[in-house]
PDB file of C-alpha atoms in Angstrom:
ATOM      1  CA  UNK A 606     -74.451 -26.791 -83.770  1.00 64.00           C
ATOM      2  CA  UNK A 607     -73.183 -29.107 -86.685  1.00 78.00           C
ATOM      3  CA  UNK A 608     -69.392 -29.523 -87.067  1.00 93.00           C
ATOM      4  CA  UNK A 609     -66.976 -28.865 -89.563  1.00 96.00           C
ATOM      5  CA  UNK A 610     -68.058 -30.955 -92.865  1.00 95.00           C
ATOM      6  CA  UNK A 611     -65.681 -33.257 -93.912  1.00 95.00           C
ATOM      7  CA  UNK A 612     -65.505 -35.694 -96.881  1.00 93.00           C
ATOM      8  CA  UNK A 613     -63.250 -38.313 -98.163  1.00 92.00           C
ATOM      9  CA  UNK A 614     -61.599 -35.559-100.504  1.00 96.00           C
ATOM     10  CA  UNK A 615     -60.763 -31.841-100.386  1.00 98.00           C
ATOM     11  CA  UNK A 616     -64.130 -29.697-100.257  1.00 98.00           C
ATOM     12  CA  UNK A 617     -65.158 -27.211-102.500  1.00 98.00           C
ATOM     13  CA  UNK A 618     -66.297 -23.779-101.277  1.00 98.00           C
ATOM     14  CA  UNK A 619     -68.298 -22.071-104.146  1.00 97.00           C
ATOM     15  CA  UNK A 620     -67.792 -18.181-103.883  1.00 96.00           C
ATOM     16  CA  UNK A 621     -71.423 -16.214-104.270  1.00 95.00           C
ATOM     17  CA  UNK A 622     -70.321 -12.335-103.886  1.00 91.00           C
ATOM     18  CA  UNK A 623     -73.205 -10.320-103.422  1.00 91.00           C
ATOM     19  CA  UNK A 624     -71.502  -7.281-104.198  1.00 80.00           C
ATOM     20  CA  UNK A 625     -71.464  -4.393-106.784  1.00 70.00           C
ATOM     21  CA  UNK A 626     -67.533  -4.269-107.017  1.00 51.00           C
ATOM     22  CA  UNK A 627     -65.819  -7.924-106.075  1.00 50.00           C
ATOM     23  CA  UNK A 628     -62.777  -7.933-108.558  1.00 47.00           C
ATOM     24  CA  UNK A 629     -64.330 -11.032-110.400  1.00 55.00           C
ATOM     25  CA  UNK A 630     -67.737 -10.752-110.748  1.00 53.00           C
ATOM     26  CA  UNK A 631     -68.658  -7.796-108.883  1.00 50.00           C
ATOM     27  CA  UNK A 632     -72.303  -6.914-109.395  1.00 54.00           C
ATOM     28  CA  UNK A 633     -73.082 -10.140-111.855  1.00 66.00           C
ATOM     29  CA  UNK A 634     -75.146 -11.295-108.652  1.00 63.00           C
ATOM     30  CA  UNK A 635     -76.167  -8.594-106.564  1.00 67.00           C
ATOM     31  CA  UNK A 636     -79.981  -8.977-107.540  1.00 85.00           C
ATOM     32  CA  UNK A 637     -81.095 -11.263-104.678  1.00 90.00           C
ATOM     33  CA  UNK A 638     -83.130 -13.809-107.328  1.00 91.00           C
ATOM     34  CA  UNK A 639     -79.731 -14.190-109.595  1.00 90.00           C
ATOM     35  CA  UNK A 640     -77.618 -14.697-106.383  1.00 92.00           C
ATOM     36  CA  UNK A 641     -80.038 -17.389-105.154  1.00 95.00           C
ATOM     37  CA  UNK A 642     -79.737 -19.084-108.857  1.00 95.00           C
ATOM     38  CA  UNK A 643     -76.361 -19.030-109.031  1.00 95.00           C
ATOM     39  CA  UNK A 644     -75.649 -20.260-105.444  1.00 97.00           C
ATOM     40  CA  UNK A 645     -78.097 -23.684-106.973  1.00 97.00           C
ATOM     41  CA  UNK A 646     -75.901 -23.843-109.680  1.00 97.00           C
ATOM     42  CA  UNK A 647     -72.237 -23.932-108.154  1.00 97.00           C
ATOM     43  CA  UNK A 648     -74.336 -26.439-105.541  1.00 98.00           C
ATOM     44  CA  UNK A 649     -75.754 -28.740-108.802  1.00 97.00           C
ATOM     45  CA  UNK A 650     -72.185 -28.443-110.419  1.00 97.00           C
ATOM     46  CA  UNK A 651     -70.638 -29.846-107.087  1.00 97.00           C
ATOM     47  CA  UNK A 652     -69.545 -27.482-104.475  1.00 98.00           C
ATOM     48  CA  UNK A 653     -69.797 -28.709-100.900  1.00 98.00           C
ATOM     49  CA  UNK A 654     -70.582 -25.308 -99.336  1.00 98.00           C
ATOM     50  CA  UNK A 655     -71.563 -21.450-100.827  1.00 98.00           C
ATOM     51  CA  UNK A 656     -69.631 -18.971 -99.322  1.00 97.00           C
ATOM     52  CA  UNK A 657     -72.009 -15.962 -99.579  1.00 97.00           C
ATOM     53  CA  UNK A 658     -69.980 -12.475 -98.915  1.00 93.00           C
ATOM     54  CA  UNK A 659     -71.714  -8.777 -99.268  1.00 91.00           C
ATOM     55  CA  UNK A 660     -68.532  -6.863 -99.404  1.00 89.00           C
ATOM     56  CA  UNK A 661     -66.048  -6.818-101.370  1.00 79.00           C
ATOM     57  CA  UNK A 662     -62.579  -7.619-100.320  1.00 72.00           C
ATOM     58  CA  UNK A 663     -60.693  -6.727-102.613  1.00 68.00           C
ATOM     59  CA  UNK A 664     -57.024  -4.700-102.459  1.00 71.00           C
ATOM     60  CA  UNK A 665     -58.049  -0.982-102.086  1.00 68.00           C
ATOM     61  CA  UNK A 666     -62.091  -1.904-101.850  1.00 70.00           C
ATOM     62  CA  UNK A 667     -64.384   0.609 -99.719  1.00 76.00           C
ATOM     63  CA  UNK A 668     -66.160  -0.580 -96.935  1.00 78.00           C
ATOM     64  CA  UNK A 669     -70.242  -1.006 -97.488  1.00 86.00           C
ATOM     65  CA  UNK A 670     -73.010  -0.098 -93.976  1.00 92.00           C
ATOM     66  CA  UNK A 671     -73.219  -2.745 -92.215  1.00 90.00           C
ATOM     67  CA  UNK A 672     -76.937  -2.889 -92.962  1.00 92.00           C
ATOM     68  CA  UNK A 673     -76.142  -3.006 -96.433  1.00 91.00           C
ATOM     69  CA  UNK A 674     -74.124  -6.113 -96.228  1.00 94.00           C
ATOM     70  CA  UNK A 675     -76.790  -7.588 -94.175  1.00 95.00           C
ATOM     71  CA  UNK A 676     -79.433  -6.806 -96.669  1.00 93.00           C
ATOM     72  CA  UNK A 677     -77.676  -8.525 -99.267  1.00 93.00           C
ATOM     73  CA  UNK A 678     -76.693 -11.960 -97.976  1.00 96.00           C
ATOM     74  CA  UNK A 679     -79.908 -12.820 -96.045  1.00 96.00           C
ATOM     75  CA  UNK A 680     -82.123 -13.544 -98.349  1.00 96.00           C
ATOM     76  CA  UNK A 681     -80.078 -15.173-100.116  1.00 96.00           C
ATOM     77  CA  UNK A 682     -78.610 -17.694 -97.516  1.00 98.00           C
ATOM     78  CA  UNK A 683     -82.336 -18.283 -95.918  1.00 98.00           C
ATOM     79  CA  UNK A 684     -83.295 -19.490 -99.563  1.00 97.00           C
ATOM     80  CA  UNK A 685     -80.481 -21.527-100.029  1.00 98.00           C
ATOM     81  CA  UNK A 686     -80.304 -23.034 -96.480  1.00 97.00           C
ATOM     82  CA  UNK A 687     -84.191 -23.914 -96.806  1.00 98.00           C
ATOM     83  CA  UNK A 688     -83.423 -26.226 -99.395  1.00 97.00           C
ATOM     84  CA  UNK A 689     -80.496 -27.812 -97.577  1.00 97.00           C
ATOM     85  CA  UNK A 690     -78.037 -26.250 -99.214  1.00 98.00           C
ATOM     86  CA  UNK A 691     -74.936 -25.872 -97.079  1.00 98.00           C
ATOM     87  CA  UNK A 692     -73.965 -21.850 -96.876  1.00 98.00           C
ATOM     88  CA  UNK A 693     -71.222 -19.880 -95.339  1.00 98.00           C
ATOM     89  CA  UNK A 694     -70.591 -16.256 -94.251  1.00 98.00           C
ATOM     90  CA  UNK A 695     -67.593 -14.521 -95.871  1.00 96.00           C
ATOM     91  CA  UNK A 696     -67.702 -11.170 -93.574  1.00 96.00           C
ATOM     92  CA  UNK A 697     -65.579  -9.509 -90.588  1.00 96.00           C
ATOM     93  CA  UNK A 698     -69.027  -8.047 -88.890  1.00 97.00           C
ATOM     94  CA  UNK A 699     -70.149 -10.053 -85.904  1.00 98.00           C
ATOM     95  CA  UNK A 700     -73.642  -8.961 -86.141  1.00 97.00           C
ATOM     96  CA  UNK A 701     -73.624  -9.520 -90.114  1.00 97.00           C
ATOM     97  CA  UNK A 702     -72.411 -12.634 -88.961  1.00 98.00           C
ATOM     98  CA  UNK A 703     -75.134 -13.887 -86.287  1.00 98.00           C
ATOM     99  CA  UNK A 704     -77.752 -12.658 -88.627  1.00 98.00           C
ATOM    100  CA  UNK A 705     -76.744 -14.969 -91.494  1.00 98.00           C
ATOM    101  CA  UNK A 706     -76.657 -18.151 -88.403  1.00 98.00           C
ATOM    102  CA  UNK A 707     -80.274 -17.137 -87.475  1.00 98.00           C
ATOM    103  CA  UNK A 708     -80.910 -17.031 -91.315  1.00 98.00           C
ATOM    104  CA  UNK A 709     -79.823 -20.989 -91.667  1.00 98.00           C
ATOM    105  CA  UNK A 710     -75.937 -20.449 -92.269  1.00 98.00           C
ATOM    106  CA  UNK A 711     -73.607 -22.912 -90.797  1.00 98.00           C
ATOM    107  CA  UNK A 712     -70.416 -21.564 -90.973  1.00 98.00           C
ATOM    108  CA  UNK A 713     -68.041 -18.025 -90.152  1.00 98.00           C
ATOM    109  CA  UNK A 714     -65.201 -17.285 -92.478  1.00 98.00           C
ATOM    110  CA  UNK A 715     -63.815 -13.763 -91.428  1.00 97.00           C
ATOM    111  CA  UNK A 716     -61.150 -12.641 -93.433  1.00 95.00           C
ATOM    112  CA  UNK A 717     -59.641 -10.788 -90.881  1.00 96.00           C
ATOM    113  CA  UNK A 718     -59.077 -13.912 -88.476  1.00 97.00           C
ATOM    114  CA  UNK A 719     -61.343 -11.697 -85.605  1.00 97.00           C
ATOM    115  CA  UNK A 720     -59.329  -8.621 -85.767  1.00 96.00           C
ATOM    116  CA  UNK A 721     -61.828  -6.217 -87.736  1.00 96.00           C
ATOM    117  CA  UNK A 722     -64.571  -6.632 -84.995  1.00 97.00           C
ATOM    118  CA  UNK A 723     -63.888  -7.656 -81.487  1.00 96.00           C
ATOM    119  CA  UNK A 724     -67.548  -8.937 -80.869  1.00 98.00           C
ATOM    120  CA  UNK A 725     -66.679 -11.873 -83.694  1.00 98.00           C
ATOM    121  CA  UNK A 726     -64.221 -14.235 -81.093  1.00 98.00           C
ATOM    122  CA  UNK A 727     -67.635 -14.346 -78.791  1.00 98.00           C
ATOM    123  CA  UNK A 728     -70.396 -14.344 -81.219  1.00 98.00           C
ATOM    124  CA  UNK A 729     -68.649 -17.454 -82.784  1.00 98.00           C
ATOM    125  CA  UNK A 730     -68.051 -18.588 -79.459  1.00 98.00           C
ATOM    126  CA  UNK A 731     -71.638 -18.320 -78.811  1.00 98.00           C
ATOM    127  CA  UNK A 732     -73.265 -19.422 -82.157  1.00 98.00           C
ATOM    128  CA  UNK A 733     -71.215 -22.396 -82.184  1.00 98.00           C
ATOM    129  CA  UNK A 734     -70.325 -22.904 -85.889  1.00 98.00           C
ATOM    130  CA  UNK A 735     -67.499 -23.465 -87.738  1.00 98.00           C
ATOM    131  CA  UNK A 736     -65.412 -20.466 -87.685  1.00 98.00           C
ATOM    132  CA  UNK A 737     -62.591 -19.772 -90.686  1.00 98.00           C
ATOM    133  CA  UNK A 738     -59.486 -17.059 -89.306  1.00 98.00           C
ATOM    134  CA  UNK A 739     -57.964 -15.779 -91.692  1.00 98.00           C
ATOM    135  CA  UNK A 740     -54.810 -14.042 -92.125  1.00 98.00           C
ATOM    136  CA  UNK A 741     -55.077 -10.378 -91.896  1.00 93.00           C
ATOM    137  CA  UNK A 742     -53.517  -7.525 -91.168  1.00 91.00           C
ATOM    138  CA  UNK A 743     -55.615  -4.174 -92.584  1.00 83.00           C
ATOM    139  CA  UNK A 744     -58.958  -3.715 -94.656  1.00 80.00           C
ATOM    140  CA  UNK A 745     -58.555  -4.266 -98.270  1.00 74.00           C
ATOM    141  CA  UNK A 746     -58.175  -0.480 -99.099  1.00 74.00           C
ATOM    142  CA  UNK A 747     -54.858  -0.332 -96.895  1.00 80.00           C
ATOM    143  CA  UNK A 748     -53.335  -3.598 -96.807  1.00 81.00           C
ATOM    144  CA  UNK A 749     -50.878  -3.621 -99.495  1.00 85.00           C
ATOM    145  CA  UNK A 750     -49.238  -1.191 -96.740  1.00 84.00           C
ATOM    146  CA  UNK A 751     -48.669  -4.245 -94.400  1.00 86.00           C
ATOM    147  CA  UNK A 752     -47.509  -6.395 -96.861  1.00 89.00           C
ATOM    148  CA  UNK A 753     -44.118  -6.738 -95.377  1.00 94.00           C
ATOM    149  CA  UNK A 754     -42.264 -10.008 -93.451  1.00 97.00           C
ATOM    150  CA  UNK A 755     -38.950 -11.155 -92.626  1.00 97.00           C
ATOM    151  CA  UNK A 756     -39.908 -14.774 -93.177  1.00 98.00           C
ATOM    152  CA  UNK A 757     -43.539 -14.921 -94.715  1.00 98.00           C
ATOM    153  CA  UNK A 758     -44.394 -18.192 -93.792  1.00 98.00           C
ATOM    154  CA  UNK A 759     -43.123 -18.209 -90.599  1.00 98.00           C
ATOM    155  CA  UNK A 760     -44.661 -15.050 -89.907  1.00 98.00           C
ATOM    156  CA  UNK A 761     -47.927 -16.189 -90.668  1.00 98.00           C
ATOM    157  CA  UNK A 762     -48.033 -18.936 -88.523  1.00 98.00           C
ATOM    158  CA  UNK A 763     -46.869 -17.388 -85.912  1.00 98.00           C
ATOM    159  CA  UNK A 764     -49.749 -14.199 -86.501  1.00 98.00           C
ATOM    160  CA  UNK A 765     -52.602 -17.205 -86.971  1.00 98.00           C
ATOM    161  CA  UNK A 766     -51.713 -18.763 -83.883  1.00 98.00           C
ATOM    162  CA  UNK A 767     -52.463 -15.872 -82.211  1.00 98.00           C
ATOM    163  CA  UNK A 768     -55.805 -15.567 -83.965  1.00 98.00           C
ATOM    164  CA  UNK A 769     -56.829 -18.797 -82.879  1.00 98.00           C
ATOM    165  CA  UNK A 770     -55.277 -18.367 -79.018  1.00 98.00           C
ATOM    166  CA  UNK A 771     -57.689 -15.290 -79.192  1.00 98.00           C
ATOM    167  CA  UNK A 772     -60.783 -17.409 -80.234  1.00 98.00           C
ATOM    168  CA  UNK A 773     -60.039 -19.962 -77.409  1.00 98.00           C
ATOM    169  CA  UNK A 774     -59.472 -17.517 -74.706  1.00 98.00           C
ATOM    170  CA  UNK A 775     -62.763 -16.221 -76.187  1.00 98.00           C
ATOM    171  CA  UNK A 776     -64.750 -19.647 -76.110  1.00 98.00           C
ATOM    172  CA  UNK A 777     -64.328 -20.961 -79.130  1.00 98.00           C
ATOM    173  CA  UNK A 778     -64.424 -24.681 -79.081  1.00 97.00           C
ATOM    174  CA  UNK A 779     -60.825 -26.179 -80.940  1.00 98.00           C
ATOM    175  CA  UNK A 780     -62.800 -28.232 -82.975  1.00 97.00           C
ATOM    176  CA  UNK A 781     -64.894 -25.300 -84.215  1.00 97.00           C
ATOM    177  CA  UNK A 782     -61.695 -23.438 -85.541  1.00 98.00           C
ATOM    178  CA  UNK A 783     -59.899 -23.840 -89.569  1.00 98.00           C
ATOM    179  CA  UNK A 784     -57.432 -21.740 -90.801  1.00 98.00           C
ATOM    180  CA  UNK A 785     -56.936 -19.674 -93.980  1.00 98.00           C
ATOM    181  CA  UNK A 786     -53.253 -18.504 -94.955  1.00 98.00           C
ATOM    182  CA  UNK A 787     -54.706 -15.298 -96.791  1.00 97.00           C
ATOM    183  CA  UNK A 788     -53.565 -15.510-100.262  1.00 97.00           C
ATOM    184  CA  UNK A 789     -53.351 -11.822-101.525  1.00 94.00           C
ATOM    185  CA  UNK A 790     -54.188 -10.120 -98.250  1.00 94.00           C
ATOM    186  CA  UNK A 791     -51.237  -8.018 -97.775  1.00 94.00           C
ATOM    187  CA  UNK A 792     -49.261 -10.559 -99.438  1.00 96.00           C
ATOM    188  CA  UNK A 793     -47.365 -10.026-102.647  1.00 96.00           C
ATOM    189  CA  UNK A 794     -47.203 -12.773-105.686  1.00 97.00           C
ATOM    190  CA  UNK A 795     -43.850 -13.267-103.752  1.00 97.00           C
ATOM    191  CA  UNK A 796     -45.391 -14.278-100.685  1.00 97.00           C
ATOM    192  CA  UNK A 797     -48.734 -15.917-101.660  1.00 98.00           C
ATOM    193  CA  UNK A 798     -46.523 -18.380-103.919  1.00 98.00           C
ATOM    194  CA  UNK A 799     -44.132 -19.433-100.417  1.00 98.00           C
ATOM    195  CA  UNK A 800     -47.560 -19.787 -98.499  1.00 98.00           C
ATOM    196  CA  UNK A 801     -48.741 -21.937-101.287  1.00 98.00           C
ATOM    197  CA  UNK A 802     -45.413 -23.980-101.438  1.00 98.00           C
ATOM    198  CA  UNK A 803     -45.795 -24.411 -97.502  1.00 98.00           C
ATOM    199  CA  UNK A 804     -49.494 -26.071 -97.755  1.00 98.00           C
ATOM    200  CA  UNK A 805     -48.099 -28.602 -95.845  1.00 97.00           C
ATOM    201  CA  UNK A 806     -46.673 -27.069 -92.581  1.00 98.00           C
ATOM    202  CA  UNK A 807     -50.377 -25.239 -92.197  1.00 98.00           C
ATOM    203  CA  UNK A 808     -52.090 -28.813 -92.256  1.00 98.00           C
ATOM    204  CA  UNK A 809     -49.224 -30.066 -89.910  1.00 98.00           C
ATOM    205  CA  UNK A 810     -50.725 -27.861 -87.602  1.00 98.00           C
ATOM    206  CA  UNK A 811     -53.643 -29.643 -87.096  1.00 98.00           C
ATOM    207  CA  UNK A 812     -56.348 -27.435 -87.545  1.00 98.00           C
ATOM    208  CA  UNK A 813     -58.214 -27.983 -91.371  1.00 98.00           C
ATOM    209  CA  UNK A 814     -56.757 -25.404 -93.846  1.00 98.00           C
ATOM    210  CA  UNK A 815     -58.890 -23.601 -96.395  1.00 98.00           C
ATOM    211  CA  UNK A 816     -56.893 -22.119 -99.884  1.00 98.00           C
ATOM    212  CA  UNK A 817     -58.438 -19.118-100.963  1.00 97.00           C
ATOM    213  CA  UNK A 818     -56.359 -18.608-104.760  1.00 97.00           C
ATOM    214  CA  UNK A 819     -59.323 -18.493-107.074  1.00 96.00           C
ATOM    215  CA  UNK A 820     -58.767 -15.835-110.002  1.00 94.00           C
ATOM    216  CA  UNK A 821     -56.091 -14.198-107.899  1.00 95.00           C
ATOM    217  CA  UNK A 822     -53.981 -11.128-108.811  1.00 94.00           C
ATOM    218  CA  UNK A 823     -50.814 -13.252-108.510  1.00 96.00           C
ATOM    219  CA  UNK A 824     -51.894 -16.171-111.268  1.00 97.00           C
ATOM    220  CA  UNK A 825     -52.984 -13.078-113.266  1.00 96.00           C
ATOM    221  CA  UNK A 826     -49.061 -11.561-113.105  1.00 97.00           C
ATOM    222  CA  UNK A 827     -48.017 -15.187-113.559  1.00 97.00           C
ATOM    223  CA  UNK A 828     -50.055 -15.728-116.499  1.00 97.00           C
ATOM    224  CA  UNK A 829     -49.449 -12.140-118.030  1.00 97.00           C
ATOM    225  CA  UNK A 830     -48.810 -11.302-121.570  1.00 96.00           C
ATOM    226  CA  UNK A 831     -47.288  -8.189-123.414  1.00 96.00           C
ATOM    227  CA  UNK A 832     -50.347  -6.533-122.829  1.00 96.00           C
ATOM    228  CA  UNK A 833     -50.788  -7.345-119.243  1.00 97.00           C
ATOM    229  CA  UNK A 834     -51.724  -9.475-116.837  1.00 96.00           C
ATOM    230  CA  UNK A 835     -54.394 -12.505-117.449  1.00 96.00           C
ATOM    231  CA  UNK A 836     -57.742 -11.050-116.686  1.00 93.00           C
ATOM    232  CA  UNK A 837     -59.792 -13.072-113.631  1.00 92.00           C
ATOM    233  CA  UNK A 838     -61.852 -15.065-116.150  1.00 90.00           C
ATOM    234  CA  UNK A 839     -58.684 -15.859-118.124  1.00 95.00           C
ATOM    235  CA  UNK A 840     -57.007 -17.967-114.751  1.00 96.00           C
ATOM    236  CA  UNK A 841     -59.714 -20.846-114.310  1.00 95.00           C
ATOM    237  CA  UNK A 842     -56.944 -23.398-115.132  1.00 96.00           C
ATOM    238  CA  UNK A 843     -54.714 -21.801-113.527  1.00 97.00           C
ATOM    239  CA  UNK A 844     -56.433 -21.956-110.138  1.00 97.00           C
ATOM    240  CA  UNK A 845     -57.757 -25.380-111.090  1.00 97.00           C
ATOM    241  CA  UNK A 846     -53.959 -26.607-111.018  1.00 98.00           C
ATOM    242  CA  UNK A 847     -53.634 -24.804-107.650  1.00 98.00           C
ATOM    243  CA  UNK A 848     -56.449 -26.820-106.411  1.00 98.00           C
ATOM    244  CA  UNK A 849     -54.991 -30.098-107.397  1.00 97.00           C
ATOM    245  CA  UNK A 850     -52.293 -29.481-105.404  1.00 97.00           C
ATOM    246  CA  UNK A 851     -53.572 -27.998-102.462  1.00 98.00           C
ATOM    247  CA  UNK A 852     -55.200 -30.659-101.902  1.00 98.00           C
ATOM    248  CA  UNK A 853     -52.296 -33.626-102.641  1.00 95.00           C
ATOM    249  CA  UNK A 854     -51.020 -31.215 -99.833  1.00 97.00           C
ATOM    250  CA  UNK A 855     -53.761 -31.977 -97.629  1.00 97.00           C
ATOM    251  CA  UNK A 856     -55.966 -28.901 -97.094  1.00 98.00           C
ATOM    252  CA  UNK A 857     -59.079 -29.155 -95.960  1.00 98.00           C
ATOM    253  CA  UNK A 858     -61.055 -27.191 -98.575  1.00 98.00           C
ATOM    254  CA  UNK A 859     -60.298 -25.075-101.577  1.00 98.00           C
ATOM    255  CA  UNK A 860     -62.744 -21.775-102.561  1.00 98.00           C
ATOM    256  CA  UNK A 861     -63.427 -21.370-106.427  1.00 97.00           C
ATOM    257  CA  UNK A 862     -65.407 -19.461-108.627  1.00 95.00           C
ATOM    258  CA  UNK A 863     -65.774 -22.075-111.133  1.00 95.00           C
ATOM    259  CA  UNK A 864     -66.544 -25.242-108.715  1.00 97.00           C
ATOM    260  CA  UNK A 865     -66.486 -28.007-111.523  1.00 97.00           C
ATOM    261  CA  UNK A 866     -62.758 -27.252-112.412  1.00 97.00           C
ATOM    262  CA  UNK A 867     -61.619 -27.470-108.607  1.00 98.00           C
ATOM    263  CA  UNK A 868     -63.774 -30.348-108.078  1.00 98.00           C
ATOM    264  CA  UNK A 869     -62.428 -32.280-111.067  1.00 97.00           C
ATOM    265  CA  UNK A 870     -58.823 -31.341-109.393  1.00 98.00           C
ATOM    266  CA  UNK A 871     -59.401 -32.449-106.074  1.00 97.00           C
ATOM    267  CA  UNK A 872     -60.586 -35.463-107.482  1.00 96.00           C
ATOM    268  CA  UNK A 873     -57.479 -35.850-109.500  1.00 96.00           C
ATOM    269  CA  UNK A 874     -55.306 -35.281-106.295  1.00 96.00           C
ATOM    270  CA  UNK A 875     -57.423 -38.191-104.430  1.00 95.00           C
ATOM    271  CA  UNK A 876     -57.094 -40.668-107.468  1.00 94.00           C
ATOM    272  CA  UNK A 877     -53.472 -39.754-107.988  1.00 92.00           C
ATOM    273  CA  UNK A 878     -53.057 -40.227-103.787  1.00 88.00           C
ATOM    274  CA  UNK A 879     -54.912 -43.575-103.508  1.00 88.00           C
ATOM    275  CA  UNK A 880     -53.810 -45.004-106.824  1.00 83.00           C
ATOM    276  CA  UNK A 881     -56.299 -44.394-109.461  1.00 76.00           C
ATOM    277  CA  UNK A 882     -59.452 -45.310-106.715  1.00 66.00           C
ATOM    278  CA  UNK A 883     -61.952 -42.491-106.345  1.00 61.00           C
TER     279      UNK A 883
END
């Protein structure tokens, strides 16, 4: 199967949720035509892949049927991938995921680094794609619980390692395999700001690194007012600046609701690393 794209710049992963409560735009898109429109428009404003997801995972979100999730991100990767537009499948179900492959999807991102379903190391393994771990340590209704380290960063790395030991020791090619810190999966605003600040020792690791901070909970607190924190669609610039320097940091790709922002700061970060060329 292909490998994992690559540019001269840091990608941009457009986030489609097919879902009815995503903390962003939860049910905006969960009529299959409107999904399929807006995954054409994050692709004509730029982004280098979709990342199509039928749950929600979002702190303290409820699980959907499997079936359900299926239902909901088929269709709408088989339209996009049958006009050659590059798709990926945000779940943590092996068989959600092998159905999106058949359905013309070319990559795996499962939030929960293989842990949630113990078939995903081996159906990755056997569909060959690029496959995203990331860090995880409970579904989104009880993770908060687990939000505990005694050195966050090294903790992480040390817990992804082991994801991607697992995937090997399950089949999965090296070169298949990118890695995802897990900003706000059982992390505080604490701890997703160290992860951030420690881009750099995730890419010296070798594998590509995707960051995941669009519209987060933590640039909400960040951003907060005396009435509370910045709602999602209030933190565009916020993650935009995020993006800019995740990728001065190196990472391999950064996921954003609103792709031209990130891609305007990811070129920024290339000009500013090469000296103005683009």
């Amino acid at each position: 199967m292909g490998g994992i794209p690559r540019a001269d710049r840091t990608l941009v992963m457009g986030v489609l949720n097919v879902t009815a409560d995503s903390f962003s735009d939860g049910g905006r898109y969960l009529d299959v035509a409107d999904a399929i429109e807006h995954g054409r428009e994050l692709w004509r404003q730029g982004a280098d892949i979709i990342d199509v997801g039928g749950e929600s995972t979002r702190p303290g979100a409820e699980r959907v049927k499997p079936h359900v999730e299926t239902d909901r991100v088929v269709p709408v990767i088989a339209a996009l991938a049958a006009e050659g537009i590059l798709t990926s499948i945000d779940t943590t179900r092996a068989a959600v995921a092998r159905a999106a492959v058949d359905a013309g999807c070319a990559i795996i991102n499962d939030v929960s680094g293989g842990l949630a379903d113990p078939r995903m190391n081996s159906t990755a393994a056997e569909l060959d794609v690029p496959y995203i771990l990331m860090h995880w340590r409970a579904h989104s209704k009880h993770m908060q619980d687990f939000a505990s380290y005694d050195d966050v960063v090294d903790d992480v790395l040390v817990e992804l390692e082991q994801r991607v030991n697992a995937a090997l020791d399950a089949g999965v090619r090296r070169e298949q395999l990118i890695i995802d810190p897990g900003l706000g999966f059982a992390k505080t605003a604490a701890h997703n700001w160290a992860l951030l600040q420690a881009t750099a020792r995730f890419v010296e690791t070798g594998f590509p690194v995707l960051i995941a901070a669009s519209r987060k909970n933590f640039l909400g607190l960040l951003l907060a007012d005396e009435t509370g924190p910045r709602p999602p669609d209030g933190r565009e610039d916020a993650t935009a600046a995020i993006s800019t320097l995740a990728a001065f940091a190196g990472a391999w790709a950064v996921r954003a609701h609103a792709v031209r922002a990130s891609l305007d700061a990811v070129t920024v970060a290339r000009a500013w690393r090469n000296g103005g060329d683009r």
